Short mmCIF file of C-alpha atoms in Angstrom, two decimals:
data_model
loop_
_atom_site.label_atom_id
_atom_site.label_comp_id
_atom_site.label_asym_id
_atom_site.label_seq_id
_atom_site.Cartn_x
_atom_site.Cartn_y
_atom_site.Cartn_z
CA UNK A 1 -64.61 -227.89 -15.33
CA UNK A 2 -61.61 -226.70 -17.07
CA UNK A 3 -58.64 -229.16 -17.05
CA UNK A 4 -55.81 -228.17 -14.43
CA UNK A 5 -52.69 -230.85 -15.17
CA UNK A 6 -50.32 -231.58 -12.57
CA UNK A 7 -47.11 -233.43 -12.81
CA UNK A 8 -46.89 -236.77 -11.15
CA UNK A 9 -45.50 -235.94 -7.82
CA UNK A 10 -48.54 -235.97 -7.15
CA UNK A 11 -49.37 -239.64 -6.79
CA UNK A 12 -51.37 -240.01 -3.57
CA UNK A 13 -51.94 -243.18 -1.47
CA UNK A 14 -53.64 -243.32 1.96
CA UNK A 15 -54.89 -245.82 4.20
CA UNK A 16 -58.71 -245.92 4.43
CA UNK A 17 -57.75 -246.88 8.73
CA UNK A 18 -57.28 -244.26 11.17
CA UNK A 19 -53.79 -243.36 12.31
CA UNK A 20 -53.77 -243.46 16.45
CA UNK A 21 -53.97 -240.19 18.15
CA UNK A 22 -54.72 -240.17 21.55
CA UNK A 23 -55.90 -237.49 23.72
CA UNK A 24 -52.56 -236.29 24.56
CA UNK A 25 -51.53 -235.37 21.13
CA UNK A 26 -54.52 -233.98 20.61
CA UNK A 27 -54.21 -231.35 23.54
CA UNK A 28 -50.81 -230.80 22.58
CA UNK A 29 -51.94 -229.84 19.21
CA UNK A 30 -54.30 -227.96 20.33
CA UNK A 31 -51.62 -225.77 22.65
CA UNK A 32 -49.81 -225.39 19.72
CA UNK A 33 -49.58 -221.26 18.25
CA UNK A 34 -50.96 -221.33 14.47
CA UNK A 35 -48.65 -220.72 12.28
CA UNK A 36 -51.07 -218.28 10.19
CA UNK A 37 -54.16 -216.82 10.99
CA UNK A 38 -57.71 -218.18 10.27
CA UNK A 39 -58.23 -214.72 7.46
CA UNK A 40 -55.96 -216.89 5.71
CA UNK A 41 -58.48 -219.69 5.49
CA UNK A 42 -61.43 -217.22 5.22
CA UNK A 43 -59.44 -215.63 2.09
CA UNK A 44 -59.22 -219.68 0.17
CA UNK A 45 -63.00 -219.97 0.88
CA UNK A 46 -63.64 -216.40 -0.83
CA UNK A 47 -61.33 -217.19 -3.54
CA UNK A 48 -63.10 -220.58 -4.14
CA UNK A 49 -66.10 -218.88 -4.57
CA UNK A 50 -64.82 -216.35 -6.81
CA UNK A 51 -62.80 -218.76 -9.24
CA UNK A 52 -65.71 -220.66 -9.69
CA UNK A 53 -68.15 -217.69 -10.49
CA UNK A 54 -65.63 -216.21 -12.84
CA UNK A 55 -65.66 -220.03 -14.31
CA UNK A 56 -69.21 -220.79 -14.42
CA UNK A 57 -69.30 -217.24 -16.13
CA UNK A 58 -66.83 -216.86 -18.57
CA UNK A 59 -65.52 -220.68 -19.15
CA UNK A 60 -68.68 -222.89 -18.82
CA UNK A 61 -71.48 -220.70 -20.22
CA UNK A 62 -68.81 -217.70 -22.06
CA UNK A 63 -66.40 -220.05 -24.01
CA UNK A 64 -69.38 -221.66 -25.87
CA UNK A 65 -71.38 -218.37 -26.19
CA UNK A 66 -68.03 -216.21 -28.14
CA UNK A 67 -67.05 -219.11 -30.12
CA UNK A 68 -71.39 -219.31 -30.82
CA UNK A 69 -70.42 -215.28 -31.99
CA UNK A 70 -67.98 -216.00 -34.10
CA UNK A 71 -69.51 -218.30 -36.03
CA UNK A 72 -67.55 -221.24 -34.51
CA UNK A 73 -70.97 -223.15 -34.14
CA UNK A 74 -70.02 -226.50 -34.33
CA UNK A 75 -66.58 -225.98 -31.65
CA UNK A 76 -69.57 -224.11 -29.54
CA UNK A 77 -71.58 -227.42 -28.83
CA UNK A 78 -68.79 -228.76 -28.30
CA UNK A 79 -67.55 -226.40 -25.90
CA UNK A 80 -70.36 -227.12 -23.88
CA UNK A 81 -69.67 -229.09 -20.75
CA UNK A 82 -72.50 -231.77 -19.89
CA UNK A 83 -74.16 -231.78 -23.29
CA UNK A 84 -74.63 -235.70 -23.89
CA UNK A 85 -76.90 -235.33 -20.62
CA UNK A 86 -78.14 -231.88 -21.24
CA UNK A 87 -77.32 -231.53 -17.64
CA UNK A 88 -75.30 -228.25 -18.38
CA UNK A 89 -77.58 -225.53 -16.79
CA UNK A 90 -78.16 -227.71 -13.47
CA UNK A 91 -74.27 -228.33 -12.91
CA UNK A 92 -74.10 -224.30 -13.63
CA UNK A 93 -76.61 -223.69 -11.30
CA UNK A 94 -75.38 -226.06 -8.55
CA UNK A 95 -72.07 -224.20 -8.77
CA UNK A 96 -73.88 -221.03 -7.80
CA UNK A 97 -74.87 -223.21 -4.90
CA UNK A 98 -71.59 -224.62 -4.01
CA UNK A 99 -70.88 -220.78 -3.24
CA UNK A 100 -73.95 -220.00 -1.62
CA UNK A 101 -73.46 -223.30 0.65
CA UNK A 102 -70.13 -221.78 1.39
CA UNK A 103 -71.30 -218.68 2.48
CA UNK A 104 -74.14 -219.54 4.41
CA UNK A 105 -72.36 -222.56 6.55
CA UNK A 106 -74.68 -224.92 5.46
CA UNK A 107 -76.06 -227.05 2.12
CA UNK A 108 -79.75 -226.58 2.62
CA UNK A 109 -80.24 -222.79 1.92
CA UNK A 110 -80.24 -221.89 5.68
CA UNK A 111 -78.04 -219.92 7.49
CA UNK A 112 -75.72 -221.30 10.11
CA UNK A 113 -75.25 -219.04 13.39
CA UNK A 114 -71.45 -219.20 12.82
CA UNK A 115 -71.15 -218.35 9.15
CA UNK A 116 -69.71 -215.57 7.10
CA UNK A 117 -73.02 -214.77 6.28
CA UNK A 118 -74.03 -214.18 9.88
CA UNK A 119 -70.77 -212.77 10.43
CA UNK A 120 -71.32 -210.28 7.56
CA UNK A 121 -75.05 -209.60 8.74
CA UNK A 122 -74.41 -208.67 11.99
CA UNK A 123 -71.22 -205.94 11.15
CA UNK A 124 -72.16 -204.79 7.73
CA UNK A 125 -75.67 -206.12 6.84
CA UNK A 126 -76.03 -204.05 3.55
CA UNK A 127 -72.92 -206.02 2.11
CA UNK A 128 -74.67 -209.06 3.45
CA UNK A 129 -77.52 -208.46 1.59
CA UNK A 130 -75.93 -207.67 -1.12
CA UNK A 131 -73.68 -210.80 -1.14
CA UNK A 132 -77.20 -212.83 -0.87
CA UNK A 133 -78.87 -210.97 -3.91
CA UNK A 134 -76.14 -211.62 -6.18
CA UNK A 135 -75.70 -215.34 -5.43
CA UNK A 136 -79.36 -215.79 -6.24
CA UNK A 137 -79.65 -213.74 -9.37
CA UNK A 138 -76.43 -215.49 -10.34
CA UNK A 139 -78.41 -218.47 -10.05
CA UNK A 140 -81.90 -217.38 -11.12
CA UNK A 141 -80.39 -215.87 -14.04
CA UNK A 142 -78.54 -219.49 -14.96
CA UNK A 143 -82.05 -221.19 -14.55
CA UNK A 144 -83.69 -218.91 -17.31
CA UNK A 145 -81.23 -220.21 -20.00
CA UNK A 146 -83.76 -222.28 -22.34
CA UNK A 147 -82.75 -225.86 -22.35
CA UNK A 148 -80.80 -227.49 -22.74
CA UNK A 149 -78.28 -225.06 -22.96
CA UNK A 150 -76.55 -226.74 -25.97
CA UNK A 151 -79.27 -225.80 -28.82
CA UNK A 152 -79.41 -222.35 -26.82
CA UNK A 153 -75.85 -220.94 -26.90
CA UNK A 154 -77.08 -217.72 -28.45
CA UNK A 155 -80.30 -216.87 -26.11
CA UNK A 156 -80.49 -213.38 -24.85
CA UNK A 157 -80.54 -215.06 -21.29
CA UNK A 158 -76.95 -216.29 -21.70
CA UNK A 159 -75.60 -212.73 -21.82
CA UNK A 160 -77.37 -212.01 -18.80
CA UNK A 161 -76.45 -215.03 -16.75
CA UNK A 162 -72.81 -214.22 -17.68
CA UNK A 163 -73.39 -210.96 -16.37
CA UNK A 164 -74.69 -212.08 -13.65
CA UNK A 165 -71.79 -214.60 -12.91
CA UNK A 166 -69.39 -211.73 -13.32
CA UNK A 167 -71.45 -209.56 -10.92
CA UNK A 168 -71.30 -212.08 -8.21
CA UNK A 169 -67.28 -212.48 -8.62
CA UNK A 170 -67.00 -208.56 -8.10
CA UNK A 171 -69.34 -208.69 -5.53
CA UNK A 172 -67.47 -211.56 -3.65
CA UNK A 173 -63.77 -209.75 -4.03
CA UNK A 174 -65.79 -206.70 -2.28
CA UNK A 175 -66.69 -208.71 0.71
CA UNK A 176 -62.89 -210.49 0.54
CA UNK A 177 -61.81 -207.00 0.85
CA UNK A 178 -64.29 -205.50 3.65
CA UNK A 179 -63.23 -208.89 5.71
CA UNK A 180 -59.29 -208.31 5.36
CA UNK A 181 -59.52 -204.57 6.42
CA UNK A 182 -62.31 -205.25 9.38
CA UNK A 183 -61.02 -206.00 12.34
CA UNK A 184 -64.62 -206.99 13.78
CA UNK A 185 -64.64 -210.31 11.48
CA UNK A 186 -61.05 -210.85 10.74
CA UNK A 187 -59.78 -212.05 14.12
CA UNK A 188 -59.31 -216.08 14.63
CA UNK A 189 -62.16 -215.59 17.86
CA UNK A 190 -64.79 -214.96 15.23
CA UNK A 191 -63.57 -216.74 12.20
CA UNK A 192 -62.19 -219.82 13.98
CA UNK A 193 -66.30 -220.94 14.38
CA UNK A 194 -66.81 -220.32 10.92
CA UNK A 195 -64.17 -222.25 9.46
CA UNK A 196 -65.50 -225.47 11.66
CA UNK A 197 -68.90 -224.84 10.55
CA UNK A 198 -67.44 -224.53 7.03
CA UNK A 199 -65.09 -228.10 7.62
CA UNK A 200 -67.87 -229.60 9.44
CA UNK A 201 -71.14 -228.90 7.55
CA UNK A 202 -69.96 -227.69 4.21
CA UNK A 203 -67.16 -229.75 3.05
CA UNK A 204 -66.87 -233.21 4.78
CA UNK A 205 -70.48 -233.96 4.08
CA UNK A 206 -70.24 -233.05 0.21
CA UNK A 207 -67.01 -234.85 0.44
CA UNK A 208 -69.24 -237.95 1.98
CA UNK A 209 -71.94 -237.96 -0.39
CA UNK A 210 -69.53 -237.64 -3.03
CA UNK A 211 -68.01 -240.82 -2.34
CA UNK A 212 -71.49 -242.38 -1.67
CA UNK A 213 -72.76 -241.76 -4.91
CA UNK A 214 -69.71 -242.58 -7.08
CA UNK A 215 -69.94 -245.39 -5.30
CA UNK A 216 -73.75 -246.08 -6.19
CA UNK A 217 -72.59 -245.18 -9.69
CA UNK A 218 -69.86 -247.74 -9.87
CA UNK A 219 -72.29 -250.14 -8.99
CA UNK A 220 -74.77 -249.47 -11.50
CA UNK A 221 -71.93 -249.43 -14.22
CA UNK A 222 -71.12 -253.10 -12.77
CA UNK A 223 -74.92 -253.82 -12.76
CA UNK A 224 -75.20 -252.74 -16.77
CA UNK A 225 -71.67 -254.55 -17.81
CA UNK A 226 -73.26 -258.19 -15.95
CA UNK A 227 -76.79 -257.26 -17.77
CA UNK A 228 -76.85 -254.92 -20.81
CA UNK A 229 -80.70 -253.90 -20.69
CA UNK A 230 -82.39 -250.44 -21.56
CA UNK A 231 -83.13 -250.39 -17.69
CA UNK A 232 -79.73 -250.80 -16.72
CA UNK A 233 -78.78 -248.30 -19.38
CA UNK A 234 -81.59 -245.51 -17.59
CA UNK A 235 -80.44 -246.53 -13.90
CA UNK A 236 -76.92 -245.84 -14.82
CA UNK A 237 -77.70 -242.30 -15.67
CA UNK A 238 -79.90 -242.05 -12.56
CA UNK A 239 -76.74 -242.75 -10.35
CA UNK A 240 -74.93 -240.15 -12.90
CA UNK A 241 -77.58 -237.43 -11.67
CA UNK A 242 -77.09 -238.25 -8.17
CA UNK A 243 -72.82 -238.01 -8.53
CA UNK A 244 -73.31 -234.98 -10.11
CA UNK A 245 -75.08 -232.70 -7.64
CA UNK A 246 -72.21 -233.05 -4.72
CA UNK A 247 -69.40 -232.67 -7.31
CA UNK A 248 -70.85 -229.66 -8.63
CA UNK A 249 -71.63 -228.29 -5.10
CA UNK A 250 -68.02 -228.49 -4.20
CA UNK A 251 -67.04 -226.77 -6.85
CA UNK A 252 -66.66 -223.72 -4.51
CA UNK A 253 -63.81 -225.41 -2.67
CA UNK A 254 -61.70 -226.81 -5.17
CA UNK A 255 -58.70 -226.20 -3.11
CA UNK A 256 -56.54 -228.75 -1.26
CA UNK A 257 -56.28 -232.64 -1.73
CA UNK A 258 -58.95 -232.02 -4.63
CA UNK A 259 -56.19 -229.82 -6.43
CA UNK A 260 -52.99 -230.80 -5.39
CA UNK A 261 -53.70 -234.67 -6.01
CA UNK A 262 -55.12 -234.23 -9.76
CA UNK A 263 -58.61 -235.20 -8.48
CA UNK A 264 -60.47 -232.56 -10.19
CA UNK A 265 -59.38 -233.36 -13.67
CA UNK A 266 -59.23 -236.75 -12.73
CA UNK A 267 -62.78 -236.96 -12.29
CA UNK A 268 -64.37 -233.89 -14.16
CA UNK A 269 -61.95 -232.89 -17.09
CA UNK A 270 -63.98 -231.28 -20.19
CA UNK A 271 -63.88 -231.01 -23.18
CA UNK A 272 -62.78 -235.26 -23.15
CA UNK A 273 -60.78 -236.37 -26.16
CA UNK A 274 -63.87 -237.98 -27.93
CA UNK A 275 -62.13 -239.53 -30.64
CA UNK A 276 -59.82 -241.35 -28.02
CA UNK A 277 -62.62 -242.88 -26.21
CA UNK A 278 -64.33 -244.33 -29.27
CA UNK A 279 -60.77 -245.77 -30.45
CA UNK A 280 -60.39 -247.22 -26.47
CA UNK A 281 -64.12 -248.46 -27.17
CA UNK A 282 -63.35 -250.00 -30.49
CA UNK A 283 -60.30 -251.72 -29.22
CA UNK A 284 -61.23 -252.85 -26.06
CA UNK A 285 -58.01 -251.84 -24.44
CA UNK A 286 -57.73 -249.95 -20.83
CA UNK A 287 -54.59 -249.94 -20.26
CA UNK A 288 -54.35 -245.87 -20.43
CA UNK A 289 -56.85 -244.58 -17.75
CA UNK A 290 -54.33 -243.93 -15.04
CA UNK A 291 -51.20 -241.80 -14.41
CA UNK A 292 -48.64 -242.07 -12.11
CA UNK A 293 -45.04 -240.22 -10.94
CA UNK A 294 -42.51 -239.42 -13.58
CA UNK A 295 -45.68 -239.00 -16.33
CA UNK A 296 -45.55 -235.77 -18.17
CA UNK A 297 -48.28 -233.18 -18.26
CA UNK A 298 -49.53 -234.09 -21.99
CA UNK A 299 -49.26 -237.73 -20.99
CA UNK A 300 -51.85 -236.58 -17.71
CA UNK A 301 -53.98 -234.72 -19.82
CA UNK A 302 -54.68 -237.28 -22.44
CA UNK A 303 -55.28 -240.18 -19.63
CA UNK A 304 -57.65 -237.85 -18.10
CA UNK A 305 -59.55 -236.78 -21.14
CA UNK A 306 -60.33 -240.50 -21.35
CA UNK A 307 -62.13 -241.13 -17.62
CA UNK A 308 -63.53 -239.50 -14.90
CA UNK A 309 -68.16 -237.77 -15.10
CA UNK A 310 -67.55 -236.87 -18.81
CA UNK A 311 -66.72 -240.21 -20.25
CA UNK A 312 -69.01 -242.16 -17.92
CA UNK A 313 -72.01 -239.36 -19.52
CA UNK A 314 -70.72 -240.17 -23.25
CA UNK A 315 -71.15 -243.64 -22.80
CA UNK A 316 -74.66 -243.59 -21.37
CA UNK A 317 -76.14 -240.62 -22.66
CA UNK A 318 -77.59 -240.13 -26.07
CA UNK A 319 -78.99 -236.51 -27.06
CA UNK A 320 -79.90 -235.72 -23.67
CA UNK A 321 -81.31 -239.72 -22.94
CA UNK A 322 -80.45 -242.42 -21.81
CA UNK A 323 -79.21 -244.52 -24.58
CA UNK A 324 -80.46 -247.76 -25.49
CA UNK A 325 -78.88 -251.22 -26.62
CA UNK A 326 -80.53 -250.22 -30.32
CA UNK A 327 -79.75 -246.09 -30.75
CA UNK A 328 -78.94 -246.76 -34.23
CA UNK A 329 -76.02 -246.04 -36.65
CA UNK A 330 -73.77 -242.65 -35.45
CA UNK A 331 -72.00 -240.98 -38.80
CA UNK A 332 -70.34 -239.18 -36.83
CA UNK A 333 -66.58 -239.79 -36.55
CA UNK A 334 -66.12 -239.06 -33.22
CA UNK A 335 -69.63 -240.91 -32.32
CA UNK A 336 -70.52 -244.36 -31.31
CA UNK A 337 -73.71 -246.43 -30.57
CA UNK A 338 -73.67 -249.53 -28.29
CA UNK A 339 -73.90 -252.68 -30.39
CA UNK A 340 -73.61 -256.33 -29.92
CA UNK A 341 -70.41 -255.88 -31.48
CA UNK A 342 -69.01 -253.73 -28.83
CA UNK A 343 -71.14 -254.52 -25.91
CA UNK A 344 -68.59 -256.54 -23.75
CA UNK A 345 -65.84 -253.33 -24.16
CA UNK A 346 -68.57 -250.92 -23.62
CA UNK A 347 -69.66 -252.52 -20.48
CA UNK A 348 -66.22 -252.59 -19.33
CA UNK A 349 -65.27 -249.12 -20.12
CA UNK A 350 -68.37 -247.97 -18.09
CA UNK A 351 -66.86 -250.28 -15.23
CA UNK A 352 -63.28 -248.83 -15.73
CA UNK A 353 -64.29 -245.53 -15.51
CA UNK A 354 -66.47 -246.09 -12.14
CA UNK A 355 -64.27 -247.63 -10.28
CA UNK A 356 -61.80 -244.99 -10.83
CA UNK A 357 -64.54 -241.80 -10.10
CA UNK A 358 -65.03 -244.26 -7.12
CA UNK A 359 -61.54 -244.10 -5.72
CA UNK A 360 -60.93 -240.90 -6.73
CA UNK A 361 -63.88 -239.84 -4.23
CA UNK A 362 -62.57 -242.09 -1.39
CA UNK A 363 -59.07 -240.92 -1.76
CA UNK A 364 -60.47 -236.66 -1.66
CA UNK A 365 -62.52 -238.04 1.22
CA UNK A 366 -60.14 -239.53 2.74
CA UNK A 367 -57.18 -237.12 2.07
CA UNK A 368 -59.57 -234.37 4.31
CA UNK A 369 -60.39 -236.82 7.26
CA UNK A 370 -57.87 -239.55 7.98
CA UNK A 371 -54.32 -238.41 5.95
CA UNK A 372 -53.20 -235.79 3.47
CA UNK A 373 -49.85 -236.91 1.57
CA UNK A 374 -48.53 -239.12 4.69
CA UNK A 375 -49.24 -236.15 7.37
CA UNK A 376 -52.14 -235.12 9.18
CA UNK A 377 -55.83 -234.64 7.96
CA UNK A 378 -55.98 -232.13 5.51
CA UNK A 379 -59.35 -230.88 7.84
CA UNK A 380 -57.00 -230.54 11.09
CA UNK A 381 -54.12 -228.38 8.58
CA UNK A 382 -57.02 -226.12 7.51
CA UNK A 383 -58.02 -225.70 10.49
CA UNK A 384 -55.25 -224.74 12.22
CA UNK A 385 -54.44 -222.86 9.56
CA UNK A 386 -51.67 -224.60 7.53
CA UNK A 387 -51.94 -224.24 4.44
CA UNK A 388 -49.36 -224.31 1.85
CA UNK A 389 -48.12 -220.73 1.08
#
């Protein structure tokens, strides 16, 4: 993910217990006119799914491939997001999904009766076909990249995966466009259902697992800190795996709490600051890994080039492995191998760093379902259509 930096108005705190709202206030609520319509919400799903085809596209797989071009080869792998794992073309391809899932009301590849895509089928079912083909070449085409995608940059297949990316985003700001000038699916009576099927289905449970698994991966950080072992080491990247796939699948909705709170580059900035980690690593000081009000933007950015998926994968991947309490002697610079010598500040880094992808995931969680920045659910605003202009 590209790094988005936010000044530090936007320090967030909720309570993980439910405000009271009784059934009163809810039926008053729900008397209440919307102040905009539901298109408005239909147009920030489409434009989710189009920022993060254009990204997955031209940032993720593009950036590497020009700079590949232009002889830039070592800035290439190093443009590459997810290389330590060689996880790249799977988060690629799970973006593809994130858009799919958002189109089709659903996160198992079936379509939902009240979903743009049934919308779409039943009013203009050549566009929805269309829609469908592209989201699965997008993908298809992402999946032929040889991997891992890192020792691949310039494959013929990466030109046509970009492509294909690119195809999908023109293809998605078609059906944005048939939707705004159609009266037949632009009306809240048929988009309201969507939108809950969306909120309901889509989000909250990607949301959920998110914060399960970030969780799971906290633990296994605390697990390998209390017992360094080569099995610790291999179930830590196991719980990395299993963070990864919701992130990535929410990728089409990074709108909202997950934007205006810093949580994205909180937990998924790229490319990290590599030689900042090694010096945090070699000094055994974490006093930098969090930002609060009144911080400037380059003092976000570097605190968040330090934490969050990327610098948990750094520290327990190795060339695409797990790494091991033995990996040898790095000569690279920028490079470090776990050794007795810093095994209690490795450990510790690896718990820093979960605990805040941890909290990060409770606070997006929570910010859609209990309280967004002191008011309401952000789930009730977006569903009644109040979102900030």
């Amino acid at each position: 993910m590209k790094k988005y930096f936010f000044m530090a108005a936007m320090l967030f705190t909720v309570s993980l217990g439910f405000t009271a709202c009784d059934a009163d206030d809810e039926e008053e609520n729900n008397n209440e006119e919307y102040t905009q319509a539901a298109l408005v919400c239909a147009e920030q799903i489409l434009d989710g799914c189009m920022d993060i085809a254009n990204e997955v596209g031209n940032a993720k797989i593009g950036d590497p491939y020009d700079l590949y071009m232009a002889g830039k080869t070592t800035e290439a792998l190093y443009a590459v997001e997810s290389w330590y794992s060689w996880h790249s073309i799977d988060d690629y391809s799970n973006n593809i999904l994130s858009i799919r899932n958002a189109y089709y009301g659903s996160r198992n590849g079936k379509i939902a009766s009240n979903s743009l895509a049934t919308l779409i089928a039943a009013n203009n079912a050549e566009l929805d076909a269309t829609v469908k083909e592209a989201i699965e070449t997008a993908y298809d085409a992402i999946q032929a990249i040889p991997a891992p995608f890192r020792n691949n940059i310039s494959a013929p297949e990466v030109k046509v995966a970009m492509t294909a990316c690119n195809d999908l985003e023109e293809v998605l700001s078609n059906l944005k466009g048939y939707i705004q000038r159609t009266k037949a699916v632009n009306s809240d009576a048929v988009l309201q259902p969507v939108l809950e099927t969306y909120v309901n289905d889509v989000v909250l449970p990607t949301y959920n697992d998110l914060m399960s698994a970030n969780t799971e991966l906290y633990n296994a950080a605390q697990t390998f800190a209390a017992n360094p072992s080569d099995a610790n080491f291999e179930a830590a990247c196991e719980a990395w795996f299993n963070a990864r796939e919701p992130w990535e699948t929410s990728e089409a909705f990074l709108f909202g709490p997950v934007d205006a709170l810093g949580l994205d580059p909180n937990m998924d900035s790229w490319p990290l600051d590599q030689e900042a980690i090694v010096n945090i690593l070699n000094s055994g000081k974490f006093d930098n890994l969090t930002w609060g009000d009144g911080d400037s933007d380059d003092d976000i950015e570097a605190v968040q080039s330090v934490r969050g998926f990327h610098t948990m994968e750094f520290l327990i991947f190795k060339n695409g492995k797990a790494r091991t309490l033995t990996d040898g002697t790095s000569t690279d610079a920028a490079d470090l191998d776990y050794t007795s010598a810093n095994a209690k500040s490795w450990g510790n880094y690896m718990v820093q760093v979960g605990k805040l992808l941890k909290d990060d995931a409770v606070s997006l969680y929570s910010a859609w379902t209990v309280s967004y920045e002191g008011g309401k659910a952000y789930k009730d605003l977006f569903l009644r259509h109040e979102l900030e202009e």
